[in-house]
Structure formats: structure tokens, C-alpha cells
Amino acid sequence: MVFGYTGVESYCDSCNGGSGELKIGDARFTVWDRASWRAVARSPKLRVASHSCPWIQIMGSCTEFELAPELRMSANGKAILAFWPGSFPPPDDGQGAAELQVFRLP
């Protein structure tokens, strides 16, 4: 099995005050059978993390961005882990913990 990120992305030149920004329209992964190169699985649309700047910035600059999840395949090739950044270890109240999704493959 081979897998890869197969999202739809574009670059917005005018975003971030003209600095530009990657825009993610459809974040997914696809899994292919290595022998036949046929697609055997495609994920549902994955959540895209959005980082936006606050209305009022006290110090420094801020750049808005979108972020697709990190992806890892299990050693046996039977599952894909999608995860989004968060604090680790998470605080006792669970706020700010990393989000995880596991996809089992056929």
C-alpha cells in the first residue's frame, strides 16, 4: 500500500495584505495498491485547521493560514492516522489537545 495527501489547494496572492496565503479547498488522502496502482481507498473530506489573526494586534505581526492534517500510515498498512496540532501534553481540562482521527483501510 502507498498513500498520499491528495487535497485541492490554491494560492491567494491578495490574501494577508498581499503577502499571499495557501487556501485548502478539499483536504483528503488516497491509498493505492502498490502492485496494480489502483486506488483502494479515499478519505472523506478532512477538517482544515484555520489560523486567523485577532482583530486587534498588540505586538508583532500575524499571518493567517490554513493547515491540512498531518498523515501517518500504520506499520501494517491497515490504518491512516490524521492529526492536527495541539498542545502536548494537553492541559487537565482537555482544552487545546491535539485532535486525532483514525481511518481503517479495507
PDB file of C-alpha atoms in Angstrom:
ATOM      1  CA  MET A   1       0.000   0.000   0.000  1.00  0.00           C
ATOM      2  CA  VAL A   2       1.053   3.534  -0.783  1.00  0.00           C
ATOM      3  CA  PHE A   3      -0.775   6.626   0.420  1.00  0.00           C
ATOM      4  CA  GLY A   4      -0.544  10.344  -0.116  1.00  0.00           C
ATOM      5  CA  TYR A   5      -2.244  13.646   0.504  1.00  0.00           C
ATOM      6  CA  THR A   6      -4.478  14.403  -2.491  1.00  0.00           C
ATOM      7  CA  GLY A   7      -6.085  17.665  -1.461  1.00  0.00           C
ATOM      8  CA  VAL A   8      -7.174  20.536  -3.671  1.00  0.00           C
ATOM      9  CA  GLU A   9      -5.270  23.713  -2.901  1.00  0.00           C
ATOM     10  CA  SER A  10      -4.796  27.138  -4.432  1.00  0.00           C
ATOM     11  CA  TYR A  11      -2.712  30.178  -3.622  1.00  0.00           C
ATOM     12  CA  CYS A  12      -4.397  33.508  -2.901  1.00  0.00           C
ATOM     13  CA  ASP A  13      -1.966  36.284  -3.930  1.00  0.00           C
ATOM     14  CA  SER A  14      -4.082  39.090  -2.455  1.00  0.00           C
ATOM     15  CA  CYS A  15      -4.625  37.451   0.973  1.00  0.00           C
ATOM     16  CA  ASN A  16      -2.742  38.540   4.103  1.00  0.00           C
ATOM     17  CA  GLY A  17      -2.418  42.103   2.887  1.00  0.00           C
ATOM     18  CA  GLY A  18      -0.769  40.995  -0.357  1.00  0.00           C
ATOM     19  CA  SER A  19       1.657  38.572   1.322  1.00  0.00           C
ATOM     20  CA  GLY A  20      -0.324  35.625  -0.033  1.00  0.00           C
ATOM     21  CA  GLU A  21      -1.861  32.569   1.594  1.00  0.00           C
ATOM     22  CA  LEU A  22      -2.389  28.917   0.739  1.00  0.00           C
ATOM     23  CA  LYS A  23      -6.110  28.071   0.575  1.00  0.00           C
ATOM     24  CA  ILE A  24      -7.198  24.450   1.017  1.00  0.00           C
ATOM     25  CA  GLY A  25     -10.428  23.639  -0.783  1.00  0.00           C
ATOM     26  CA  ASP A  26     -10.595  19.892  -0.173  1.00  0.00           C
ATOM     27  CA  ALA A  27      -8.184  18.027   2.135  1.00  0.00           C
ATOM     28  CA  ARG A  28      -8.141  14.245   1.576  1.00  0.00           C
ATOM     29  CA  PHE A  29      -5.806  11.292   1.272  1.00  0.00           C
ATOM     30  CA  THR A  30      -5.816   8.430  -1.212  1.00  0.00           C
ATOM     31  CA  VAL A  31      -4.446   4.891  -0.783  1.00  0.00           C
ATOM     32  CA  TRP A  32      -3.207   2.877  -3.761  1.00  0.00           C
ATOM     33  CA  ASP A  33      -2.396  -0.802  -4.174  1.00  0.00           C
ATOM     34  CA  ARG A  34       1.309  -0.869  -4.983  1.00  0.00           C
ATOM     35  CA  ALA A  35       1.100  -3.853  -7.371  1.00  0.00           C
ATOM     36  CA  SER A  36      -1.720  -2.528  -9.593  1.00  0.00           C
ATOM     37  CA  TRP A  37      -1.558   1.223  -8.761  1.00  0.00           C
ATOM     38  CA  ARG A  38      -5.343   1.196  -8.425  1.00  0.00           C
ATOM     39  CA  ALA A  39      -6.866   3.439  -5.778  1.00  0.00           C
ATOM     40  CA  VAL A  40      -8.277   1.261  -2.997  1.00  0.00           C
ATOM     41  CA  ALA A  41      -9.449   3.967  -0.579  1.00  0.00           C
ATOM     42  CA  ARG A  42     -10.098   7.697  -0.470  1.00  0.00           C
ATOM     43  CA  SER A  43     -10.791   9.558   2.716  1.00  0.00           C
ATOM     44  CA  PRO A  44     -13.818  11.710   3.326  1.00  0.00           C
ATOM     45  CA  LYS A  45     -13.155  15.432   3.325  1.00  0.00           C
ATOM     46  CA  LEU A  46     -10.801  16.183   6.240  1.00  0.00           C
ATOM     47  CA  ARG A  47     -11.068  19.183   8.514  1.00  0.00           C
ATOM     48  CA  VAL A  48      -8.758  22.076   7.680  1.00  0.00           C
ATOM     49  CA  ALA A  49      -7.352  23.997  10.648  1.00  0.00           C
ATOM     50  CA  SER A  50      -7.657  27.752  10.173  1.00  0.00           C
ATOM     51  CA  HIS A  51      -5.387  30.201  11.949  1.00  0.00           C
ATOM     52  CA  SER A  52      -6.729  33.706  11.810  1.00  0.00           C
ATOM     53  CA  CYS A  53      -5.287  36.871  13.254  1.00  0.00           C
ATOM     54  CA  PRO A  54      -7.067  38.714  16.065  1.00  0.00           C
ATOM     55  CA  TRP A  55      -8.893  41.936  15.250  1.00  0.00           C
ATOM     56  CA  ILE A  56      -6.503  43.855  17.468  1.00  0.00           C
ATOM     57  CA  GLN A  57      -2.806  43.003  17.417  1.00  0.00           C
ATOM     58  CA  ILE A  58      -0.791  44.432  20.310  1.00  0.00           C
ATOM     59  CA  MET A  59       2.743  43.443  19.304  1.00  0.00           C
ATOM     60  CA  GLY A  60       4.374  41.712  16.351  1.00  0.00           C
ATOM     61  CA  SER A  61       2.785  40.641  13.127  1.00  0.00           C
ATOM     62  CA  CYS A  62       0.357  37.858  12.389  1.00  0.00           C
ATOM     63  CA  THR A  63      -0.089  35.797   9.266  1.00  0.00           C
ATOM     64  CA  GLU A  64      -3.322  33.926   8.604  1.00  0.00           C
ATOM     65  CA  PHE A  65      -3.016  30.401   7.240  1.00  0.00           C
ATOM     66  CA  GLU A  66      -4.860  27.137   6.651  1.00  0.00           C
ATOM     67  CA  LEU A  67      -3.372  23.787   7.592  1.00  0.00           C
ATOM     68  CA  ALA A  68      -4.251  20.280   6.405  1.00  0.00           C
ATOM     69  CA  PRO A  69      -3.791  17.486   8.951  1.00  0.00           C
ATOM     70  CA  GLU A  70      -0.573  15.508   9.293  1.00  0.00           C
ATOM     71  CA  LEU A  71      -0.975  11.953   7.974  1.00  0.00           C
ATOM     72  CA  ARG A  72       0.731   8.701   9.020  1.00  0.00           C
ATOM     73  CA  MET A  73       0.139   5.121   7.879  1.00  0.00           C
ATOM     74  CA  SER A  74       0.357   2.277  10.394  1.00  0.00           C
ATOM     75  CA  ALA A  75       3.286  -0.135  10.058  1.00  0.00           C
ATOM     76  CA  ASN A  76       0.957  -2.904   8.828  1.00  0.00           C
ATOM     77  CA  GLY A  77      -0.704  -0.606   6.241  1.00  0.00           C
ATOM     78  CA  LYS A  78      -4.201  -1.120   7.657  1.00  0.00           C
ATOM     79  CA  ALA A  79      -4.900   2.331   9.089  1.00  0.00           C
ATOM     80  CA  ILE A  80      -4.204   6.016   8.484  1.00  0.00           C
ATOM     81  CA  LEU A  81      -3.871   8.490  11.344  1.00  0.00           C
ATOM     82  CA  ALA A  82      -4.828  12.112  10.653  1.00  0.00           C
ATOM     83  CA  PHE A  83      -3.894  14.609  13.347  1.00  0.00           C
ATOM     84  CA  TRP A  84      -3.948  18.330  13.866  1.00  0.00           C
ATOM     85  CA  PRO A  85      -1.514  20.287  16.035  1.00  0.00           C
ATOM     86  CA  GLY A  86      -2.396  20.903  19.637  1.00  0.00           C
ATOM     87  CA  SER A  87      -0.665  21.159  22.955  1.00  0.00           C
ATOM     88  CA  PHE A  88       1.040  18.088  24.330  1.00  0.00           C
ATOM     89  CA  PRO A  89       0.615  17.029  26.973  1.00  0.00           C
ATOM     90  CA  PRO A  90      -2.867  18.532  26.973  1.00  0.00           C
ATOM     91  CA  PRO A  91      -3.936  20.587  29.975  1.00  0.00           C
ATOM     92  CA  ASP A  92      -6.130  18.909  32.618  1.00  0.00           C
ATOM     93  CA  ASP A  93      -9.295  20.473  31.184  1.00  0.00           C
ATOM     94  CA  GLY A  94      -8.553  18.963  27.733  1.00  0.00           C
ATOM     95  CA  GLN A  95      -8.698  22.351  26.003  1.00  0.00           C
ATOM     96  CA  GLY A  96      -6.027  22.698  23.344  1.00  0.00           C
ATOM     97  CA  ALA A  97      -5.391  18.953  22.997  1.00  0.00           C
ATOM     98  CA  ALA A  98      -4.439  17.614  19.586  1.00  0.00           C
ATOM     99  CA  GLU A  99      -7.324  16.201  17.532  1.00  0.00           C
ATOM    100  CA  LEU A 100      -6.868  12.678  16.125  1.00  0.00           C
ATOM    101  CA  GLN A 101      -8.834  10.663  13.564  1.00  0.00           C
ATOM    102  CA  VAL A 102      -8.089   7.051  12.635  1.00  0.00           C
ATOM    103  CA  PHE A 103      -9.231   5.596   9.313  1.00  0.00           C
ATOM    104  CA  ARG A 104      -9.240   1.794   8.952  1.00  0.00           C
ATOM    105  CA  LEU A 105      -8.455   0.541   5.463  1.00  0.00           C
ATOM    106  CA  PRO A 106     -10.141  -2.340   3.640  1.00  0.00           C
TER     107      PRO A 106
END
